[in-house]
Coordinates of C-alpha atoms in Angstrom, one line a residue:
X282 CA 0.0 0.0 0.0
X283 CA 1.3 3.4 -0.9
X284 CA 0.5 6.7 0.7
X285 CA -3.2 7.0 1.4
X286 CA -4.0 9.8 -1.0
X287 CA -6.1 10.6 -4.1
X288 CA -9.3 8.8 -5.1
X289 CA -7.7 5.3 -4.8
X290 CA -6.7 6.3 -1.3
X291 CA -10.3 7.1 -0.3
X292 CA -11.0 3.3 -0.5
X293 CA -8.9 2.8 2.6
X294 CA -10.6 5.7 4.4
X295 CA -14.0 4.3 3.6
X296 CA -13.0 0.8 4.6
X297 CA -11.8 2.1 8.0
X298 CA -15.1 3.9 8.5
X299 CA -17.0 0.8 7.5
X300 CA -15.1 -1.4 10.0
X301 CA -16.1 0.8 12.9
X302 CA -19.6 -0.6 12.8
X303 CA -18.2 -4.0 13.9
X304 CA -17.6 -2.6 17.4
X305 CA -21.2 -1.4 17.9
X306 CA -23.3 -3.4 20.5
X307 CA -26.1 -3.7 17.9
X308 CA -24.4 -3.3 14.6
X309 CA -26.3 -2.4 11.4
X310 CA -24.2 -5.1 9.6
X311 CA -21.0 -7.1 10.3
X312 CA -18.0 -6.9 8.1
X313 CA -15.4 -9.3 9.6
X314 CA -13.3 -9.1 6.4
X315 CA -12.6 -5.4 6.1
X316 CA -10.0 -5.3 8.9
X317 CA -7.5 -7.3 6.8
X318 CA -7.1 -4.2 4.6
X319 CA -6.4 -1.8 7.4
X320 CA -3.3 -0.7 9.4
X321 CA -2.0 2.4 11.3
X322 CA -1.8 4.4 8.1
X323 CA -5.4 3.9 7.1
X324 CA -6.5 4.8 10.7
X325 CA -4.5 8.0 10.6
X326 CA -5.9 8.9 7.2
X327 CA -9.5 8.1 8.3
X328 CA -9.0 10.1 11.5
X329 CA -7.7 13.1 9.6
X330 CA -10.9 13.1 7.5
X331 CA -13.3 12.6 10.4
X332 CA -11.5 14.7 13.1
X333 CA -14.3 16.7 14.8
X334 CA -16.8 15.4 12.3
X335 CA -18.2 12.0 13.3
X336 CA -20.8 12.2 10.5
X337 CA -18.0 11.2 8.1
X338 CA -18.0 7.7 9.4
X339 CA -21.7 7.6 10.1
X340 CA -22.4 8.3 6.5
X341 CA -20.4 5.3 5.3
X342 CA -22.0 3.0 7.9
X343 CA -25.5 4.0 7.0
X344 CA -25.0 3.8 3.3
X345 CA -23.4 0.3 3.7
X346 CA -26.6 -0.9 5.4
X347 CA -28.8 0.7 2.6
X348 CA -26.8 -1.0 -0.1
X349 CA -26.7 -4.3 1.6
X350 CA -30.5 -4.2 1.9
X351 CA -30.9 -3.3 -1.8
X352 CA -28.6 -6.2 -2.7
X353 CA -30.6 -8.6 -0.6
X354 CA -33.8 -7.4 -2.3
X355 CA -32.4 -8.1 -5.7
X356 CA -31.2 -11.5 -4.6
X357 CA -34.7 -12.3 -3.4
X358 CA -35.9 -11.4 -6.9
X359 CA -33.5 -13.9 -8.5
X360 CA -30.7 -11.6 -9.7
X361 CA -27.5 -13.6 -10.1
X362 CA -25.1 -10.9 -11.5
X363 CA -23.7 -8.2 -9.2
X364 CA -21.5 -5.4 -10.6
X365 CA -19.6 -3.1 -8.3
X366 CA -18.3 0.0 -10.1
X367 CA -15.3 1.7 -8.6
X368 CA -15.3 -1.2 -6.1
X369 CA -12.4 -0.1 -3.9
X370 CA -12.3 -2.4 -0.9
X371 CA -15.9 -3.5 -1.1
X372 CA -16.3 -7.0 0.6
X373 CA -19.7 -8.0 -0.5
X374 CA -18.3 -10.7 -2.9
X375 CA -16.9 -12.5 0.1
X376 CA -19.4 -11.7 2.9
X377 CA -22.5 -12.0 0.8
X378 CA -21.6 -15.1 -1.3
X379 CA -24.5 -17.0 -2.7
X380 CA -24.5 -20.1 -4.9
X381 CA -24.8 -19.2 -8.6
X382 CA -24.2 -15.5 -8.0
X383 CA -21.4 -13.9 -10.1
X384 CA -19.7 -10.8 -8.9
X385 CA -17.8 -8.4 -11.1
X386 CA -15.7 -5.6 -9.6
X387 CA -14.2 -2.8 -11.7
X388 CA -11.5 -0.5 -10.4
X389 CA -7.9 0.4 -10.9
X390 CA -5.4 -2.5 -11.1
X391 CA -3.4 -1.6 -8.0
X392 CA -6.5 -1.5 -5.7
X393 CA -7.9 -4.8 -7.1
X394 CA -4.5 -6.5 -6.9
X395 CA -4.1 -5.4 -3.3
X396 CA -7.5 -6.7 -2.4
X397 CA -7.0 -10.0 -4.2
X398 CA -3.7 -10.6 -2.5
X399 CA -5.0 -9.8 1.0
X400 CA -8.0 -12.1 0.6
X401 CA -5.7 -14.9 -0.7
X402 CA -3.3 -14.4 2.2
X403 CA -6.1 -14.8 4.7
X404 CA -7.7 -17.7 2.7
X405 CA -11.0 -15.9 2.3
X406 CA -13.0 -17.2 -0.6
X407 CA -14.7 -14.7 -2.9
X408 CA -16.4 -15.7 -6.2
X409 CA -15.5 -12.5 -8.1
X410 CA -14.1 -11.4 -11.4
X411 CA -11.7 -8.5 -10.9
X412 CA -11.7 -6.2 -13.9
X413 CA -9.0 -3.5 -13.9
X414 CA -9.9 -0.5 -16.0
X415 CA -11.6 2.9 -16.2
X416 CA -15.3 2.3 -16.7
X417 CA -15.8 5.9 -17.9
X418 CA -13.1 5.8 -20.6
X419 CA -13.6 2.1 -21.7
X420 CA -17.4 1.9 -21.1
X421 CA -19.0 -0.3 -18.5
X422 CA -20.3 -3.0 -20.9
X423 CA -17.0 -3.0 -22.8
X424 CA -15.2 -4.1 -19.7
X425 CA -17.8 -6.4 -18.4
X426 CA -18.5 -8.4 -21.6
X427 CA -14.8 -9.2 -22.0
X428 CA -15.0 -10.9 -18.6
X429 CA -18.1 -13.1 -18.7
X430 CA -20.9 -10.7 -18.0
X431 CA -24.2 -11.6 -19.7
X432 CA -26.2 -8.6 -20.6
X433 CA -29.3 -10.6 -21.2
X434 CA -29.5 -11.7 -17.6
X435 CA -30.7 -9.4 -14.8
X436 CA -27.9 -7.6 -13.0
X437 CA -27.7 -5.4 -9.9
X438 CA -25.1 -2.5 -10.0
X439 CA -23.6 -0.9 -6.9
X440 CA -22.1 2.5 -7.5
X441 CA -20.9 3.5 -4.1
X442 CA -18.8 6.6 -3.4
X443 CA -18.2 7.5 -7.0
X444 CA -20.7 10.0 -8.4
X445 CA -19.3 13.0 -6.5
X446 CA -15.9 12.6 -8.0
X447 CA -17.3 12.7 -11.6
X448 CA -19.1 15.4 -13.6
X449 CA -22.6 15.1 -15.0
X450 CA -21.4 13.9 -18.4
X451 CA -19.8 10.7 -17.3
X452 CA -22.6 10.0 -14.9
X453 CA -25.2 10.3 -17.7
X454 CA -22.9 8.2 -19.9
X455 CA -23.1 5.3 -17.4
X456 CA -26.8 5.6 -17.0
X457 CA -27.4 5.7 -20.8
X458 CA -25.2 2.7 -21.3
X459 CA -27.1 0.6 -18.8
X460 CA -30.4 1.7 -20.2
X461 CA -29.4 0.8 -23.7
X462 CA -27.5 -2.4 -23.0
X463 CA -29.0 -4.3 -20.0
X464 CA -32.7 -5.1 -20.3
X465 CA -33.2 -5.9 -16.6
X466 CA -31.2 -4.1 -13.9
X467 CA -31.1 -2.2 -10.7
X468 CA -28.6 0.5 -9.9
X469 CA -28.0 1.9 -6.4
X470 CA -25.7 4.8 -5.8
X471 CA -25.1 7.7 -3.3
X472 CA -24.9 11.4 -4.1
X473 CA -24.3 14.7 -2.5
X474 CA -26.4 17.8 -3.3
X475 CA -25.0 20.9 -4.9
X476 CA -24.7 22.8 -1.6
X477 CA -22.2 20.3 -0.2
X478 CA -20.0 20.2 -3.3
X479 CA -20.1 24.0 -3.6
X480 CA -19.4 24.4 0.1
X481 CA -22.5 26.5 0.6
X482 CA -24.4 24.6 3.3
X483 CA -23.6 27.2 5.8
X484 CA -22.1 24.6 8.2
X485 CA -18.4 25.1 8.6
X486 CA -17.9 21.4 9.6
X487 CA -19.4 20.2 6.3
X488 CA -17.2 22.7 4.4
X489 CA -14.1 21.5 6.2
X490 CA -15.0 17.9 5.5
X491 CA -15.2 18.6 1.8
X492 CA -12.0 20.5 1.8
X493 CA -10.2 17.6 3.5
X494 CA -11.0 15.3 0.6
X495 CA -9.8 18.0 -1.8
X496 CA -6.6 18.3 0.2
X497 CA -6.2 14.6 -0.1
X498 CA -6.2 14.9 -3.9
X499 CA -9.8 13.7 -4.2
X500 CA -12.0 16.7 -4.9
X501 CA -15.7 16.5 -5.4
X502 CA -17.3 17.8 -8.6
X503 CA -21.0 16.7 -8.9
X504 CA -23.9 17.6 -6.8
X505 CA -27.4 16.4 -7.6
X506 CA -30.5 18.4 -6.4
X507 CA -33.2 16.9 -8.5
X508 CA -32.9 13.1 -8.8
X509 CA -36.3 12.5 -10.5
X510 CA -35.3 15.0 -13.2
X511 CA -31.9 13.3 -13.7
X512 CA -33.6 9.9 -13.9
X513 CA -36.2 11.2 -16.4
X514 CA -33.3 12.6 -18.5
X515 CA -31.7 9.1 -18.5
X516 CA -35.1 7.5 -19.2
X517 CA -35.0 5.5 -16.0
X518 CA -37.4 5.2 -13.1
X519 CA -36.7 5.9 -9.4
X520 CA -37.3 2.8 -7.4
X521 CA -36.5 4.5 -4.1
X522 CA -34.6 7.5 -2.8
X523 CA -33.7 8.4 0.8
X524 CA -31.6 10.9 2.6
X525 CA -29.1 9.7 5.1
X526 CA -31.0 11.6 7.7
X527 CA -34.0 9.4 7.1
X528 CA -31.8 6.3 7.4
X529 CA -30.4 7.6 10.6
X530 CA -33.9 8.0 12.1
X531 CA -35.0 4.6 10.8
X532 CA -32.0 2.6 12.2
X533 CA -31.1 4.7 15.2
X534 CA -34.3 6.4 16.3
X535 CA -32.9 7.2 19.7
X536 CA -29.8 9.0 18.5
X537 CA -29.7 12.7 17.8
X538 CA -28.9 13.9 14.3
X539 CA -25.5 15.5 15.0
X540 CA -24.9 17.1 11.5
X541 CA -26.8 18.9 8.8
X542 CA -24.8 16.8 6.4
X543 CA -27.3 14.0 6.7
X544 CA -29.9 16.1 5.0
X545 CA -27.6 16.8 2.1
X546 CA -26.5 13.3 1.4
X547 CA -28.8 10.7 -0.3
X548 CA -28.9 7.2 -1.7
X549 CA -31.2 5.9 -4.4
X550 CA -32.0 3.0 -6.6
X551 CA -32.9 3.4 -10.3
X552 CA -34.3 0.8 -12.7
X553 CA -35.6 0.7 -16.3
X554 CA -38.9 2.3 -17.0
X555 CA -41.7 -0.3 -17.0

């Protein structure tokens, strides 16, 4: 592992935040695998991002539960292909293994190689096809179909922690490609609103949080204020959308909302129009 910087480095920060749920007395999920990726450097990097701003880790923990729930729903509907775009150190291929389910993970070669070697070192099985590449430059389907993906079969796509690093053009490109190429799919992703990205929420803690990612070499570019309009432009339907504040109240009804950030950060699932 090199210095924890830039977009690839955020994978380690996110993994560290995700691991913190394991210590909760009543965890939203358990991820016994993620600690194998972590060390003192990742903890220092994560602490530097979350210092004075506990919402940084809370956001990741709540979005992990949301995406796990959406994945389980698609499994219940018989989906047997799962694609994780910009996968980072996602562990679902190992901790949510099911017979007959094929996982595909797309990310840069160094991140995937690191993950694969750590899993192998710890003898942790994961039925997954690692696909090194840039899904914006090469196209999602271009990468997938070279590696055994079957576009005619239903597929669930997880796009976690990616959209804010892109601009609208590449995001619409991904949505258009799925709409045109995969007849049956679900796509879940998270997004910030424009006030967060523009640093105009009025909350200095949120502004500092955004600036810390920029200082790390991973600035945010895209904010989304009108998800239904974006989905309509992509000719897709919104299956569900929720703010992290709503997830917080659902899963932790007794805990106070300690940041305005939760109202500005959302998760959603899109699907083809019926």
